[in-house]
Amino acid sequence: METFTLNAIRVIQNIPPGKVMTYGQIAAHSGSPRGARQVARLLHSMSAKYGLPWHRVVNAAGVISIQDKEHHLMQKELLQSEGVEFSGAKIDLRRFRFDPGEDRI
DNA sequence: CGATTGACGCAGA
DNA sequence: ATCTGCGCCAATC
């Protein structure tokens, strides 16, 4: 069995530009439907190390969950540069959420 | 090996 | 619609 972390890393790397995934989605696709917090811990610990597109990960409300103001702003800028639109502080997940395999709906 | 961490999710008020 | 509190669970310390 591959670790949840490595699995989550793969899922995150599969998020295409201009789309976002929630922590819960990533956890579900990594084998732990309730493991959203593990995704959070993972990104907090090694987002930069693994070269992950960490900016494409937001919470279930479509809001950037980072507390660090600098990183929070950075994520918003990166997403906007990829074409993601913000409705105030929120992203319209109905339009920008990415679901592997659900793309033909 | 036990406790802590953690950028969450959701039900209830 | 907003706010509060509790539960989750693997990796790290």
mmCIF file of C-alpha atoms (C1' of nucleotides) in Angstrom:
data_model
loop_
_atom_site.group_PDB
_atom_site.id
_atom_site.type_symbol
_atom_site.label_atom_id
_atom_site.label_comp_id
_atom_site.label_asym_id
_atom_site.label_seq_id
_atom_site.Cartn_x
_atom_site.Cartn_y
_atom_site.Cartn_z
ATOM 1 C CA MET A 1 0.000 0.000 0.000
ATOM 2 C CA GLU A 2 1.236 3.409 -0.935
ATOM 3 C CA THR A 3 1.084 6.025 1.723
ATOM 4 C CA PHE A 4 -1.804 8.380 1.813
ATOM 5 C CA THR A 5 0.620 11.239 1.429
ATOM 6 C CA LEU A 6 2.176 9.957 -1.771
ATOM 7 C CA ASN A 7 -1.281 9.206 -3.106
ATOM 8 C CA ALA A 8 -2.464 12.694 -2.293
ATOM 9 C CA ILE A 9 0.603 14.137 -3.965
ATOM 10 C CA ARG A 10 -0.275 12.303 -7.149
ATOM 11 C CA VAL A 11 -3.849 13.582 -7.046
ATOM 12 C CA ILE A 12 -2.731 17.149 -6.515
ATOM 13 C CA GLN A 13 -0.309 16.913 -9.410
ATOM 14 C CA ASN A 14 -3.228 15.802 -11.597
ATOM 15 C CA ILE A 15 -5.164 19.034 -11.078
ATOM 16 C CA PRO A 16 -5.127 20.887 -14.395
ATOM 17 C CA PRO A 17 -4.444 24.629 -14.626
ATOM 18 C CA GLY A 18 -7.521 26.788 -14.223
ATOM 19 C CA LYS A 19 -9.162 24.246 -11.922
ATOM 20 C CA VAL A 20 -9.162 23.646 -8.178
ATOM 21 C CA MET A 21 -9.853 20.741 -5.836
ATOM 22 C CA THR A 22 -10.968 20.745 -2.242
ATOM 23 C CA TYR A 23 -9.055 19.037 0.547
ATOM 24 C CA GLY A 24 -11.904 16.609 0.946
ATOM 25 C CA GLN A 25 -11.866 15.655 -2.712
ATOM 26 C CA ILE A 26 -8.140 15.043 -2.648
ATOM 27 C CA ALA A 27 -8.477 12.956 0.488
ATOM 28 C CA ALA A 28 -11.295 10.927 -1.057
ATOM 29 C CA HIS A 29 -9.257 10.269 -4.187
ATOM 30 C CA SER A 30 -6.299 9.330 -2.001
ATOM 31 C CA GLY A 31 -8.123 6.602 -0.142
ATOM 32 C CA SER A 32 -9.346 8.449 2.950
ATOM 33 C CA PRO A 33 -12.678 10.233 2.425
ATOM 34 C CA ARG A 34 -12.359 11.851 5.855
ATOM 35 C CA GLY A 35 -8.692 12.643 5.525
ATOM 36 C CA ALA A 36 -8.988 16.271 4.502
ATOM 37 C CA ARG A 37 -6.885 17.320 7.454
ATOM 38 C CA GLN A 38 -4.081 15.032 6.419
ATOM 39 C CA VAL A 39 -4.007 16.841 3.095
ATOM 40 C CA ALA A 40 -3.793 20.102 4.987
ATOM 41 C CA ARG A 41 -0.942 18.856 7.128
ATOM 42 C CA LEU A 42 0.805 17.485 4.077
ATOM 43 C CA LEU A 43 0.665 20.758 2.199
ATOM 44 C CA HIS A 44 1.629 22.768 5.258
ATOM 45 C CA SER A 45 4.705 20.581 5.690
ATOM 46 C CA MET A 46 5.952 19.983 2.197
ATOM 47 C CA SER A 47 4.095 21.859 -0.535
ATOM 48 C CA ALA A 48 7.219 23.637 -1.715
ATOM 49 C CA LYS A 49 9.474 20.595 -1.269
ATOM 50 C CA TYR A 50 7.445 18.365 -3.547
ATOM 51 C CA GLY A 51 6.888 21.123 -6.103
ATOM 52 C CA LEU A 52 3.159 20.631 -5.859
ATOM 53 C CA PRO A 53 0.590 22.986 -7.396
ATOM 54 C CA TRP A 54 -0.544 23.750 -3.882
ATOM 55 C CA HIS A 55 -2.322 26.874 -5.061
ATOM 56 C CA ARG A 56 -4.980 24.726 -6.737
ATOM 57 C CA VAL A 57 -6.179 23.405 -3.391
ATOM 58 C CA VAL A 58 -8.948 25.236 -1.532
ATOM 59 C CA ASN A 59 -11.469 24.277 1.133
ATOM 60 C CA ALA A 60 -15.006 23.015 0.565
ATOM 61 C CA ALA A 61 -16.389 26.546 0.700
ATOM 62 C CA GLY A 62 -14.256 27.580 -2.250
ATOM 63 C CA VAL A 63 -12.142 29.821 -0.045
ATOM 64 C CA ILE A 64 -8.380 29.857 0.376
ATOM 65 C CA SER A 65 -7.648 28.352 3.775
ATOM 66 C CA ILE A 66 -4.131 29.613 4.291
ATOM 67 C CA GLN A 67 -3.656 31.923 7.242
ATOM 68 C CA ASP A 68 -0.341 33.344 6.137
ATOM 69 C CA LYS A 69 -1.364 36.543 4.433
ATOM 70 C CA GLU A 70 1.509 36.436 1.984
ATOM 71 C CA HIS A 71 0.837 32.865 0.911
ATOM 72 C CA HIS A 72 -2.888 33.520 0.817
ATOM 73 C CA LEU A 73 -2.420 36.413 -1.574
ATOM 74 C CA MET A 74 0.091 34.432 -3.605
ATOM 75 C CA GLN A 75 -2.403 31.614 -4.093
ATOM 76 C CA LYS A 76 -5.117 34.000 -5.208
ATOM 77 C CA GLU A 77 -2.809 35.660 -7.705
ATOM 78 C CA LEU A 78 -1.674 32.318 -9.099
ATOM 79 C CA LEU A 79 -5.231 31.086 -9.523
ATOM 80 C CA GLN A 80 -6.358 34.290 -11.184
ATOM 81 C CA SER A 81 -3.423 34.050 -13.565
ATOM 82 C CA GLU A 82 -4.679 30.594 -14.554
ATOM 83 C CA GLY A 83 -8.155 31.889 -15.275
ATOM 84 C CA VAL A 84 -9.901 31.084 -12.017
ATOM 85 C CA GLU A 85 -12.414 33.775 -11.121
ATOM 86 C CA PHE A 86 -13.039 34.932 -7.582
ATOM 87 C CA SER A 87 -16.467 36.038 -6.433
ATOM 88 C CA GLY A 88 -15.153 38.278 -3.715
ATOM 89 C CA ALA A 89 -13.060 35.930 -1.569
ATOM 90 C CA LYS A 90 -14.713 32.802 -2.918
ATOM 91 C CA ILE A 91 -14.255 30.642 -5.988
ATOM 92 C CA ASP A 92 -17.368 29.341 -7.736
ATOM 93 C CA LEU A 93 -16.711 25.626 -7.264
ATOM 94 C CA ARG A 94 -19.623 24.800 -9.547
ATOM 95 C CA ARG A 95 -17.452 26.086 -12.357
ATOM 96 C CA PHE A 96 -13.854 25.542 -11.259
ATOM 97 C CA ARG A 97 -13.908 22.333 -9.242
ATOM 98 C CA PHE A 98 -11.954 19.523 -10.888
ATOM 99 C CA ASP A 99 -13.198 15.939 -10.556
ATOM 100 C CA PRO A 100 -11.076 13.181 -12.116
ATOM 101 C CA GLY A 101 -13.319 10.983 -14.217
ATOM 102 C CA GLU A 102 -16.313 13.218 -13.870
ATOM 103 C CA ASP A 103 -15.276 15.404 -16.759
ATOM 104 C CA ARG A 104 -17.872 13.961 -19.136
ATOM 105 C CA ILE A 105 -20.892 15.144 -17.163
ATOM 106 C "C1'" DC B 1 5.689 4.349 21.210
ATOM 107 C "C1'" DG B 2 2.366 8.316 22.715
ATOM 108 C "C1'" DA B 3 1.018 12.996 21.785
ATOM 109 C "C1'" DT B 4 0.626 16.599 18.635
ATOM 110 C "C1'" DT B 5 -0.225 18.552 14.278
ATOM 111 C "C1'" DG B 6 -3.222 20.469 10.729
ATOM 112 C "C1'" DA B 7 -3.975 25.261 4.696
ATOM 113 C "C1'" DC B 8 -10.797 20.527 6.761
ATOM 114 C "C1'" DG B 9 -15.887 19.165 6.669
ATOM 115 C "C1'" DC B 10 -20.187 19.194 8.278
ATOM 116 C "C1'" DA B 11 -24.209 19.278 11.406
ATOM 117 C "C1'" DG B 12 -26.653 22.061 14.474
ATOM 118 C "C1'" DA B 13 -28.187 26.579 16.341
ATOM 119 C "C1'" DA C 1 -27.349 33.463 5.243
ATOM 120 C "C1'" DT C 2 -23.404 33.260 9.387
ATOM 121 C "C1'" DC C 3 -21.159 31.198 13.550
ATOM 122 C "C1'" DT C 4 -19.774 27.443 16.820
ATOM 123 C "C1'" DG C 5 -18.146 23.123 18.039
ATOM 124 C "C1'" DC C 6 -16.896 18.342 17.343
ATOM 125 C "C1'" DG C 7 -15.011 14.534 14.681
ATOM 126 C "C1'" DC C 8 -11.321 12.704 11.408
ATOM 127 C "C1'" DC C 9 -7.023 10.377 10.586
ATOM 128 C "C1'" DA C 10 -2.127 9.773 8.711
ATOM 129 C "C1'" DA C 11 2.424 11.679 9.238
ATOM 130 C "C1'" DT C 12 5.662 13.920 12.313
ATOM 131 C "C1'" DC C 13 7.860 15.064 16.581
#
